[in-house]
């Protein structure tokens, strides 16, 4: 049996079926599929580990490759030269690790995805955080994560993109789609709502920090495409996360946390250890997180985070306590980058130690949290090979790899090899104890 599906027309489904599977050769189709996947998964090879680890690694690499999906040929003929990538659910999850990984092993796909954002914005007037079955969905989790995905591609040098048009998308979001109170007062307040008809997921603490990050990426895009005035405004707005910093909030002997703030400027009483529980979410200021978790969310302003928490030594002690007291949620995207913040204050040994703690949460048959369209898988891939993206830059953090040798083959055929002499968990543990 041969089956084809098209969102464009039944005729296009028939044409694509004839193009993809013209004959009745099951063995040939199977061999072609195997070759295609072997070519894709061979972009990263690891050596010196057992079968179970290899299976887990390549399963993760596979999961990081299947979405979004290229439907560029599933359009009317006049539009097939424009990229169309579908099944983004959602960019709130995937901008953290999936797109930085894509910038290394599949930059042409990344360029196509950004081109698809541009096309969607031009056609529908918006490119939203989720795009499924040819439809936009504004999920409302934090802000406009399209800006983050575009900005990461820009900063990491993805080629083949019309960056002026890509910046148009981010600047439209920055000046036309940020919530009214955020544009006037610089924060998203308790009781403010997402756009009508979308899930009410935006919360004061998480949405404000998210929109500040959106503004950072939009500022970099504006600066890089010759719009200095907009860049200056947005660079200043990128500091809006400070507007929800409650200097009087206390927890476990530490003072000062990101917290929910009312429209009149007062902070809502909030235990920094409490957050979204999926039911009584109106009572909390965070989406899928807490004050402890979101206080480490402004990854575009690590020096500002360090300073507001009392400097390097105080920041290090506090972050170590957060991990040891299990106040950081390894299983969810808002905490993905948090272990590597130790590297920013001169403690890469602690970054390696806690990265290893996260790594051990991935079992042979399960992820520690929701896979989220390849976000968790790409997190595992980075952790495994000894790199992790420093969001908002073209840099990567280094930590202890989990195998002696890794080779990355780029799209241009060049290779990058990571050699970890004396690799082993005992070394990571001893560094933590030292």
CSV table of N, CA and C in Angstrom, one decimal, residues 243-405:
chain,number,residue,atom,x,y,z
A,243,UNK,N,12.6,44.8,36.3
A,243,UNK,CA,11.3,45.4,36.8
A,243,UNK,C,10.5,44.3,37.5
A,244,UNK,N,10.8,43.1,37.4
A,244,UNK,CA,10.1,42.1,38.2
A,244,UNK,C,11.1,41.4,39.2
A,245,UNK,N,12.1,42.1,39.6
A,245,UNK,CA,13.0,41.6,40.6
A,245,UNK,C,12.6,42.2,41.9
A,246,UNK,N,12.1,41.3,42.8
A,246,UNK,CA,11.5,41.7,44.1
A,246,UNK,C,12.7,41.6,45.1
A,247,UNK,N,13.3,42.7,45.4
A,247,UNK,CA,14.4,42.8,46.3
A,247,UNK,C,14.1,42.3,47.7
A,248,UNK,N,12.9,42.3,48.1
A,248,UNK,CA,12.5,41.9,49.4
A,248,UNK,C,12.1,40.4,49.6
A,249,UNK,N,11.9,39.7,48.5
A,249,UNK,CA,11.5,38.3,48.5
A,249,UNK,C,12.6,37.5,49.2
A,250,UNK,N,12.3,36.6,50.0
A,250,UNK,CA,13.3,35.8,50.8
A,250,UNK,C,12.9,34.3,50.6
A,251,UNK,N,14.0,33.5,50.6
A,251,UNK,CA,13.9,32.0,50.6
A,251,UNK,C,15.2,31.4,51.0
A,252,UNK,N,15.2,30.5,51.9
A,252,UNK,CA,16.4,29.7,52.3
A,252,UNK,C,17.6,30.6,52.7
A,253,UNK,N,17.3,31.7,53.3
A,253,UNK,CA,18.4,32.6,53.7
A,253,UNK,C,18.9,33.5,52.6
A,254,UNK,N,18.3,33.5,51.4
A,254,UNK,CA,18.7,34.4,50.3
A,254,UNK,C,17.6,35.4,50.0
A,255,UNK,N,18.0,36.6,49.6
A,255,UNK,CA,17.1,37.7,49.4
A,255,UNK,C,17.2,38.2,48.0
A,256,UNK,N,16.0,38.5,47.4
A,256,UNK,CA,15.9,39.0,46.0
A,256,UNK,C,15.6,37.9,45.0
A,257,UNK,N,14.5,37.9,44.4
A,257,UNK,CA,14.1,36.9,43.4
A,257,UNK,C,13.2,37.6,42.4
A,258,UNK,N,13.1,37.0,41.2
A,258,UNK,CA,12.1,37.4,40.2
A,258,UNK,C,10.8,37.0,40.8
A,259,UNK,N,9.8,38.0,40.7
A,259,UNK,CA,8.5,37.7,41.3
A,259,UNK,C,7.4,38.4,40.5
A,260,UNK,N,6.1,37.9,40.8
A,260,UNK,CA,5.0,38.5,40.1
A,260,UNK,C,4.7,39.9,40.7
A,261,UNK,N,4.3,40.8,39.7
A,261,UNK,CA,4.0,42.2,40.1
A,261,UNK,C,2.7,42.7,39.6
A,262,UNK,N,1.9,43.3,40.5
A,262,UNK,CA,0.6,43.8,40.1
A,262,UNK,C,0.7,45.1,39.2
A,263,UNK,N,-0.4,45.4,38.6
A,263,UNK,CA,-0.4,46.5,37.7
A,263,UNK,C,-0.1,47.9,38.4
A,264,UNK,N,-0.4,48.0,39.7
A,264,UNK,CA,-0.1,49.2,40.4
A,264,UNK,C,1.3,49.3,41.0
A,265,UNK,N,2.1,48.3,40.6
A,265,UNK,CA,3.5,48.3,41.0
A,265,UNK,C,3.9,47.5,42.2
A,266,UNK,N,2.9,47.0,43.0
A,266,UNK,CA,3.2,46.2,44.1
A,266,UNK,C,3.6,44.8,43.7
A,267,UNK,N,4.5,44.2,44.4
A,267,UNK,CA,4.8,42.8,44.2
A,267,UNK,C,3.8,41.9,44.9
A,268,UNK,N,3.3,40.8,44.2
A,268,UNK,CA,2.4,39.9,44.8
A,268,UNK,C,3.2,39.0,45.8
A,269,UNK,N,2.7,38.8,47.0
A,269,UNK,CA,3.3,37.9,48.0
A,269,UNK,C,3.5,36.6,47.3
A,270,UNK,N,4.7,36.1,47.4
A,270,UNK,CA,5.0,34.8,46.6
A,270,UNK,C,6.1,34.1,47.2
A,271,UNK,N,6.0,32.8,47.5
A,271,UNK,CA,7.0,32.0,47.9
A,271,UNK,C,7.9,31.6,46.7
A,272,UNK,N,9.2,32.0,46.7
A,272,UNK,CA,10.0,31.7,45.5
A,272,UNK,C,10.1,30.2,45.2
A,273,UNK,N,9.7,29.3,46.1
A,273,UNK,CA,9.7,27.9,45.9
A,273,UNK,C,8.5,27.4,45.2
A,274,UNK,N,7.4,28.2,45.1
A,274,UNK,CA,6.2,27.8,44.6
A,274,UNK,C,6.0,28.3,43.2
A,275,UNK,N,5.2,27.5,42.4
A,275,UNK,CA,5.0,28.0,41.0
A,275,UNK,C,3.8,27.2,40.4
A,276,UNK,N,3.7,27.2,39.2
A,276,UNK,CA,2.7,26.6,38.4
A,276,UNK,C,2.5,25.2,38.8
A,277,UNK,N,1.2,24.8,39.0
A,277,UNK,CA,0.9,23.4,39.3
A,277,UNK,C,0.0,22.8,38.2
A,278,UNK,N,-0.3,23.6,37.2
A,278,UNK,CA,-1.2,23.1,36.1
A,278,UNK,C,-2.7,23.3,36.4
A,279,UNK,N,-3.0,23.7,37.6
A,279,UNK,CA,-4.5,23.9,37.9
A,279,UNK,C,-4.8,25.3,38.5
A,280,UNK,N,-4.1,25.6,39.6
A,280,UNK,CA,-4.4,26.9,40.2
A,280,UNK,C,-3.4,27.9,39.7
A,281,UNK,N,-3.1,28.0,38.4
A,281,UNK,CA,-2.1,28.8,37.9
A,281,UNK,C,-2.3,30.3,38.1
A,282,UNK,N,-3.5,30.8,38.3
A,282,UNK,CA,-3.8,32.2,38.4
A,282,UNK,C,-3.1,32.7,39.7
A,283,UNK,N,-2.8,31.8,40.7
A,283,UNK,CA,-2.3,32.2,41.9
A,283,UNK,C,-0.8,32.4,41.9
A,284,UNK,N,-0.1,32.1,40.8
A,284,UNK,CA,1.3,32.1,40.7
A,284,UNK,C,1.8,33.0,39.6
A,285,UNK,N,3.0,33.4,39.7
A,285,UNK,CA,3.6,34.3,38.7
A,285,UNK,C,4.4,33.8,37.7
A,286,UNK,N,4.4,32.4,37.5
A,286,UNK,CA,5.3,31.8,36.6
A,286,UNK,C,4.6,30.7,35.8
A,287,UNK,N,5.1,30.5,34.5
A,287,UNK,CA,4.7,29.4,33.7
A,287,UNK,C,5.7,28.3,33.8
A,288,UNK,N,5.3,27.1,34.3
A,288,UNK,CA,6.2,26.0,34.5
A,288,UNK,C,7.5,26.3,35.2
A,289,UNK,N,7.4,27.0,36.3
A,289,UNK,CA,8.6,27.4,37.0
A,289,UNK,C,8.3,28.1,38.3
A,290,UNK,N,9.3,28.6,39.0
A,290,UNK,CA,9.2,29.2,40.3
A,290,UNK,C,10.1,30.4,40.3
A,291,UNK,N,10.1,31.2,41.4
A,291,UNK,CA,11.0,32.3,41.5
A,291,UNK,C,12.4,31.9,41.5
A,292,UNK,N,12.8,30.8,42.1
A,292,UNK,CA,14.1,30.3,42.1
A,292,UNK,C,14.6,30.0,40.6
A,293,UNK,N,13.7,29.3,39.9
A,293,UNK,CA,14.1,29.0,38.5
A,293,UNK,C,14.2,30.2,37.6
A,294,UNK,N,13.2,31.1,37.7
A,294,UNK,CA,13.2,32.2,36.7
A,294,UNK,C,14.2,33.3,37.1
A,295,UNK,N,14.7,33.3,38.3
A,295,UNK,CA,15.8,34.2,38.7
A,295,UNK,C,17.1,34.0,37.9
A,296,UNK,N,17.2,32.8,37.3
A,296,UNK,CA,18.3,32.5,36.4
A,296,UNK,C,18.0,32.6,34.9
A,297,UNK,N,16.8,33.2,34.6
A,297,UNK,CA,16.3,33.2,33.2
A,297,UNK,C,17.0,34.2,32.3
A,298,UNK,N,17.4,35.4,32.9
A,298,UNK,CA,18.0,36.4,32.0
A,298,UNK,C,19.4,36.0,31.5
A,299,UNK,N,19.4,35.0,30.7
A,299,UNK,CA,20.7,34.5,30.2
A,299,UNK,C,21.4,35.5,29.3
A,300,UNK,N,20.7,36.5,28.8
A,300,UNK,CA,21.3,37.5,27.9
A,300,UNK,C,22.0,38.5,28.7
A,301,UNK,N,21.9,38.5,30.1
A,301,UNK,CA,22.5,39.5,30.9
A,301,UNK,C,23.1,38.8,32.2
A,302,UNK,N,24.0,37.9,32.0
A,302,UNK,CA,24.6,37.2,33.1
A,302,UNK,C,25.3,38.1,34.0
A,303,UNK,N,26.1,39.1,33.5
A,303,UNK,CA,26.7,40.1,34.5
A,303,UNK,C,25.7,40.8,35.4
A,304,UNK,N,24.5,41.1,34.8
A,304,UNK,CA,23.5,41.8,35.6
A,304,UNK,C,22.9,40.8,36.6
A,305,UNK,N,22.8,39.6,36.3
A,305,UNK,CA,22.3,38.6,37.2
A,305,UNK,C,23.3,38.4,38.4
A,306,UNK,N,24.6,38.3,38.0
A,306,UNK,CA,25.6,38.1,39.0
A,306,UNK,C,25.6,39.3,40.0
A,307,UNK,N,25.6,40.5,39.4
A,307,UNK,CA,25.6,41.7,40.3
A,307,UNK,C,24.4,41.8,41.2
A,308,UNK,N,23.2,41.5,40.7
A,308,UNK,CA,22.0,41.7,41.5
A,308,UNK,C,22.0,40.7,42.6
A,309,UNK,N,22.7,39.6,42.5
A,309,UNK,CA,22.7,38.5,43.5
A,309,UNK,C,23.9,38.7,44.4
A,310,UNK,N,24.7,39.8,44.3
A,310,UNK,CA,25.8,40.0,45.2
A,310,UNK,C,27.2,39.8,44.8
A,311,UNK,N,27.4,39.5,43.5
A,311,UNK,CA,28.8,39.3,43.0
A,311,UNK,C,29.1,37.8,42.8
A,312,UNK,N,30.3,37.5,42.3
A,312,UNK,CA,30.6,36.2,41.9
A,312,UNK,C,30.5,35.2,43.0
A,313,UNK,N,31.1,35.4,44.2
A,313,UNK,CA,31.1,34.4,45.2
A,313,UNK,C,29.7,34.2,45.7
A,314,UNK,N,29.0,35.2,45.9
A,314,UNK,CA,27.6,35.1,46.4
A,314,UNK,C,26.7,34.3,45.4
A,315,UNK,N,26.9,34.7,44.1
A,315,UNK,CA,26.2,34.0,43.0
A,315,UNK,C,26.5,32.5,43.0
A,316,UNK,N,27.8,32.2,43.2
A,316,UNK,CA,28.2,30.8,43.1
A,316,UNK,C,27.6,30.0,44.3
A,317,UNK,N,27.7,30.6,45.5
A,317,UNK,CA,27.1,29.9,46.7
A,317,UNK,C,25.6,29.7,46.5
A,318,UNK,N,24.9,30.7,46.0
A,318,UNK,CA,23.5,30.7,45.9
A,318,UNK,C,23.1,29.6,44.8
A,319,UNK,N,23.8,29.6,43.7
A,319,UNK,CA,23.5,28.7,42.6
A,319,UNK,C,23.8,27.2,43.1
A,320,UNK,N,24.8,27.1,43.8
A,320,UNK,CA,25.1,25.7,44.3
A,320,UNK,C,24.0,25.2,45.3
A,321,UNK,N,23.6,26.1,46.1
A,321,UNK,CA,22.5,25.8,47.0
A,321,UNK,C,21.2,25.4,46.3
A,322,UNK,N,21.0,26.2,45.2
A,322,UNK,CA,19.8,25.9,44.4
A,322,UNK,C,19.8,24.5,43.8
A,323,UNK,N,20.9,24.1,43.4
A,323,UNK,CA,21.0,22.7,42.9
A,323,UNK,C,21.0,21.7,44.0
A,324,UNK,N,21.7,21.9,45.0
A,324,UNK,CA,21.8,20.9,46.1
A,324,UNK,C,20.5,20.7,46.8
A,325,UNK,N,19.7,21.8,46.9
A,325,UNK,CA,18.4,21.8,47.6
A,325,UNK,C,17.3,21.4,46.6
A,326,UNK,N,17.7,21.0,45.4
A,326,UNK,CA,16.7,20.6,44.3
A,326,UNK,C,15.6,21.7,44.0
A,327,UNK,N,16.1,22.9,43.9
A,327,UNK,CA,15.2,24.0,43.6
A,327,UNK,C,15.3,24.4,42.1
A,328,UNK,N,16.2,23.7,41.3
A,328,UNK,CA,16.2,23.9,39.9
A,328,UNK,C,15.7,22.6,39.2
A,329,UNK,N,14.8,22.8,38.3
A,329,UNK,CA,14.1,21.7,37.6
A,329,UNK,C,14.8,21.3,36.4
A,330,UNK,N,15.6,20.2,36.5
A,330,UNK,CA,16.4,19.7,35.3
A,330,UNK,C,15.5,19.3,34.2
A,331,UNK,N,14.2,19.0,34.5
A,331,UNK,CA,13.4,18.3,33.5
A,331,UNK,C,12.6,19.3,32.6
A,332,UNK,N,12.9,20.6,32.7
A,332,UNK,CA,12.1,21.5,31.9
A,332,UNK,C,13.0,22.7,31.3
A,333,UNK,N,12.6,23.3,30.2
A,333,UNK,CA,13.4,24.2,29.5
A,333,UNK,C,13.9,25.4,30.2
A,334,UNK,N,13.1,26.0,31.1
A,334,UNK,CA,13.6,27.2,31.8
A,334,UNK,C,14.9,27.0,32.5
A,335,UNK,N,15.2,25.7,32.9
A,335,UNK,CA,16.5,25.4,33.6
A,335,UNK,C,17.5,24.8,32.7
A,336,UNK,N,17.3,24.7,31.4
A,336,UNK,CA,18.3,24.1,30.6
A,336,UNK,C,19.7,24.7,30.7
A,337,UNK,N,19.8,26.0,30.7
A,337,UNK,CA,21.1,26.6,30.7
A,337,UNK,C,21.7,26.8,32.0
A,338,UNK,N,20.9,26.6,33.1
A,338,UNK,CA,21.3,27.1,34.4
A,338,UNK,C,22.6,26.4,34.9
A,339,UNK,N,22.9,25.1,34.7
A,339,UNK,CA,24.1,24.5,35.2
A,339,UNK,C,25.4,25.2,34.7
A,340,UNK,N,25.3,25.7,33.5
A,340,UNK,CA,26.5,26.2,32.8
A,340,UNK,C,26.8,27.6,33.2
A,341,UNK,N,25.9,28.3,34.0
A,341,UNK,CA,26.2,29.6,34.5
A,341,UNK,C,27.4,29.6,35.4
A,342,UNK,N,27.7,28.5,36.0
A,342,UNK,CA,28.9,28.5,36.8
A,342,UNK,C,30.2,28.9,36.0
A,343,UNK,N,30.2,28.5,34.7
A,343,UNK,CA,31.3,28.9,33.9
A,343,UNK,C,31.5,30.4,33.8
A,344,UNK,N,30.4,31.1,33.9
A,344,UNK,CA,30.5,32.6,33.7
A,344,UNK,C,31.1,33.3,35.0
A,345,UNK,N,31.2,32.5,36.1
A,345,UNK,CA,31.8,33.1,37.3
A,345,UNK,C,33.0,32.4,37.6
A,346,UNK,N,33.7,31.8,36.6
A,346,UNK,CA,35.0,31.2,36.9
A,346,UNK,C,35.0,29.8,37.5
A,347,UNK,N,33.9,29.1,37.5
A,347,UNK,CA,33.8,27.7,38.1
A,347,UNK,C,33.3,26.7,37.0
A,348,UNK,N,34.1,26.5,36.0
A,348,UNK,CA,33.7,25.4,35.0
A,348,UNK,C,33.7,24.0,35.6
A,349,UNK,N,34.4,23.9,36.7
A,349,UNK,CA,34.4,22.5,37.4
A,349,UNK,C,33.0,22.2,37.9
A,350,UNK,N,32.4,23.3,38.5
A,350,UNK,CA,31.0,23.1,39.0
A,350,UNK,C,30.0,22.9,37.8
A,351,UNK,N,30.2,23.6,36.7
A,351,UNK,CA,29.4,23.4,35.5
A,351,UNK,C,29.5,22.0,35.1
A,352,UNK,N,30.7,21.4,35.0
A,352,UNK,CA,30.8,20.0,34.6
A,352,UNK,C,30.2,19.1,35.6
A,353,UNK,N,30.3,19.4,36.9
A,353,UNK,CA,29.7,18.5,37.9
A,353,UNK,C,28.2,18.5,37.7
A,354,UNK,N,27.6,19.6,37.7
A,354,UNK,CA,26.1,19.6,37.6
A,354,UNK,C,25.6,19.3,36.3
A,355,UNK,N,26.4,19.5,35.2
A,355,UNK,CA,26.0,19.0,33.9
A,355,UNK,C,25.9,17.4,34.0
A,356,UNK,N,26.9,16.8,34.7
A,356,UNK,CA,26.9,15.4,34.8
A,356,UNK,C,25.7,14.9,35.6
A,357,UNK,N,25.3,15.7,36.7
A,357,UNK,CA,24.1,15.3,37.4
A,357,UNK,C,22.9,15.3,36.5
A,358,UNK,N,22.8,16.3,35.7
A,358,UNK,CA,21.7,16.3,34.7
A,358,UNK,C,21.7,15.1,33.8
A,359,UNK,N,22.9,14.9,33.3
A,359,UNK,CA,23.2,13.8,32.3
A,359,UNK,C,22.7,12.4,32.9
A,360,UNK,N,22.9,12.2,34.2
A,360,UNK,CA,22.6,10.9,34.8
A,360,UNK,C,21.0,10.8,34.9
A,361,UNK,N,20.3,11.9,34.7
A,361,UNK,CA,18.8,11.7,34.8
A,361,UNK,C,18.3,11.1,33.5
A,362,UNK,N,19.0,11.0,32.5
A,362,UNK,CA,18.6,10.4,31.2
A,362,UNK,C,18.9,8.9,31.4
A,363,UNK,N,17.8,8.1,31.5
A,363,UNK,CA,18.0,6.6,31.6
A,363,UNK,C,18.1,6.0,30.3
A,364,UNK,N,18.4,4.7,30.3
A,364,UNK,CA,18.5,4.0,29.0
A,364,UNK,C,17.2,4.0,28.1
A,365,UNK,N,16.1,4.2,28.8
A,365,UNK,CA,14.8,4.1,28.1
A,365,UNK,C,13.9,5.3,28.3
A,366,UNK,N,14.4,6.4,28.9
A,366,UNK,CA,13.5,7.5,29.2
A,366,UNK,C,14.2,8.8,29.4
A,367,UNK,N,13.5,9.9,29.0
A,367,UNK,CA,14.0,11.2,29.3
A,367,UNK,C,13.5,11.6,30.7
A,368,UNK,N,14.2,12.6,31.3
A,368,UNK,CA,13.8,13.0,32.6
A,368,UNK,C,12.6,13.9,32.6
A,369,UNK,N,12.2,14.4,31.4
A,369,UNK,CA,11.0,15.3,31.3
A,369,UNK,C,10.4,15.2,29.9
A,370,UNK,N,9.5,16.1,29.6
A,370,UNK,CA,8.8,16.1,28.3
A,370,UNK,C,9.8,16.3,27.1
A,371,UNK,N,9.7,15.5,26.1
A,371,UNK,CA,10.6,15.6,25.0
A,371,UNK,C,10.5,16.9,24.2
A,372,UNK,N,9.3,17.4,24.1
A,372,UNK,CA,9.1,18.7,23.6
A,372,UNK,C,9.7,19.0,22.2
A,373,UNK,N,9.3,18.2,21.2
A,373,UNK,CA,9.7,18.4,19.8
A,373,UNK,C,11.2,18.4,19.6
A,374,UNK,N,12.0,17.6,20.4
A,374,UNK,CA,13.4,17.5,20.2
A,374,UNK,C,14.2,18.4,21.1
A,375,UNK,N,13.5,19.2,22.0
A,375,UNK,CA,14.3,20.1,22.9
A,375,UNK,C,15.1,19.3,23.9
A,376,UNK,N,14.4,18.3,24.5
A,376,UNK,CA,15.1,17.4,25.5
A,376,UNK,C,16.2,16.6,24.8
A,377,UNK,N,15.9,16.1,23.6
A,377,UNK,CA,16.9,15.3,22.9
A,377,UNK,C,18.2,16.1,22.6
A,378,UNK,N,18.0,17.3,22.0
A,378,UNK,CA,19.1,18.1,21.7
A,378,UNK,C,19.9,18.5,22.9
A,379,UNK,N,19.2,18.7,24.0
A,379,UNK,CA,19.9,19.0,25.3
A,379,UNK,C,20.8,17.8,25.6
A,380,UNK,N,20.3,16.6,25.5
A,380,UNK,CA,21.1,15.4,25.8
A,380,UNK,C,22.3,15.4,24.8
A,381,UNK,N,22.1,15.6,23.6
A,381,UNK,CA,23.2,15.6,22.6
A,381,UNK,C,24.3,16.5,23.0
A,382,UNK,N,24.0,17.8,23.3
A,382,UNK,CA,25.0,18.7,23.7
A,382,UNK,C,25.7,18.3,25.0
A,383,UNK,N,24.9,17.8,26.0
A,383,UNK,CA,25.5,17.4,27.2
A,383,UNK,C,26.5,16.2,27.0
A,384,UNK,N,26.1,15.3,26.2
A,384,UNK,CA,26.9,14.1,25.9
A,384,UNK,C,28.3,14.5,25.2
A,385,UNK,N,28.3,15.4,24.3
A,385,UNK,CA,29.5,15.7,23.5
A,385,UNK,C,30.4,16.7,24.2
A,386,UNK,N,29.9,17.4,25.3
A,386,UNK,CA,30.8,18.3,26.0
A,386,UNK,C,30.7,19.8,25.6
A,387,UNK,N,29.7,20.1,24.8
A,387,UNK,CA,29.4,21.5,24.5
A,387,UNK,C,28.0,21.9,24.9
A,388,UNK,N,27.8,23.2,25.2
A,388,UNK,CA,26.4,23.6,25.4
A,388,UNK,C,26.3,25.1,25.0
A,389,UNK,N,25.2,25.4,24.2
A,389,UNK,CA,25.2,26.7,23.7
A,389,UNK,C,25.0,27.8,24.7
A,390,UNK,N,25.7,28.9,24.6
A,390,UNK,CA,25.6,30.1,25.4
A,390,UNK,C,24.6,31.0,24.7
A,391,UNK,N,23.3,30.9,25.1
A,391,UNK,CA,22.3,31.6,24.4
A,391,UNK,C,22.6,33.1,24.3
A,392,UNK,N,22.2,33.7,23.2
A,392,UNK,CA,22.4,35.1,23.0
A,392,UNK,C,23.8,35.4,22.5
A,393,UNK,N,24.5,34.5,21.9
A,393,UNK,CA,25.9,34.7,21.4
A,393,UNK,C,26.2,33.6,20.4
A,394,UNK,N,27.4,33.6,19.9
A,394,UNK,CA,27.9,32.5,19.0
A,394,UNK,C,28.8,31.6,19.7
A,395,UNK,N,28.8,31.6,21.0
A,395,UNK,CA,29.7,30.8,21.9
A,395,UNK,C,29.1,29.5,22.4
A,396,UNK,N,29.9,28.7,22.9
A,396,UNK,CA,29.5,27.4,23.5
A,396,UNK,C,30.3,27.3,24.8
A,397,UNK,N,29.6,26.8,25.8
A,397,UNK,CA,30.2,26.5,27.1
A,397,UNK,C,30.9,25.1,26.9
A,398,UNK,N,32.0,24.9,27.6
A,398,UNK,CA,32.7,23.6,27.6
A,398,UNK,C,32.5,22.9,28.9
A,399,UNK,N,32.3,21.6,28.9
A,399,UNK,CA,32.2,20.8,30.1
A,399,UNK,C,32.8,19.4,29.7
A,400,UNK,N,32.8,18.6,30.7
A,400,UNK,CA,33.4,17.2,30.5
A,400,UNK,C,32.6,16.4,29.6
A,401,UNK,N,33.1,15.9,28.5
A,401,UNK,CA,32.3,15.0,27.6
A,401,UNK,C,32.1,13.7,28.3
A,402,UNK,N,31.2,12.9,27.7
A,402,UNK,CA,30.9,11.6,28.3
A,402,UNK,C,31.4,10.4,27.4
A,403,UNK,N,32.3,10.7,26.5
A,403,UNK,CA,33.0,9.7,25.8
A,403,UNK,C,34.4,10.2,25.4
A,404,UNK,N,35.3,9.3,25.1
A,404,UNK,CA,36.6,9.7,24.7
A,404,UNK,C,36.8,10.6,23.5
A,405,UNK,N,35.9,10.3,22.5
A,405,UNK,CA,36.1,11.0,21.2
A,405,UNK,C,34.7,11.2,20.5
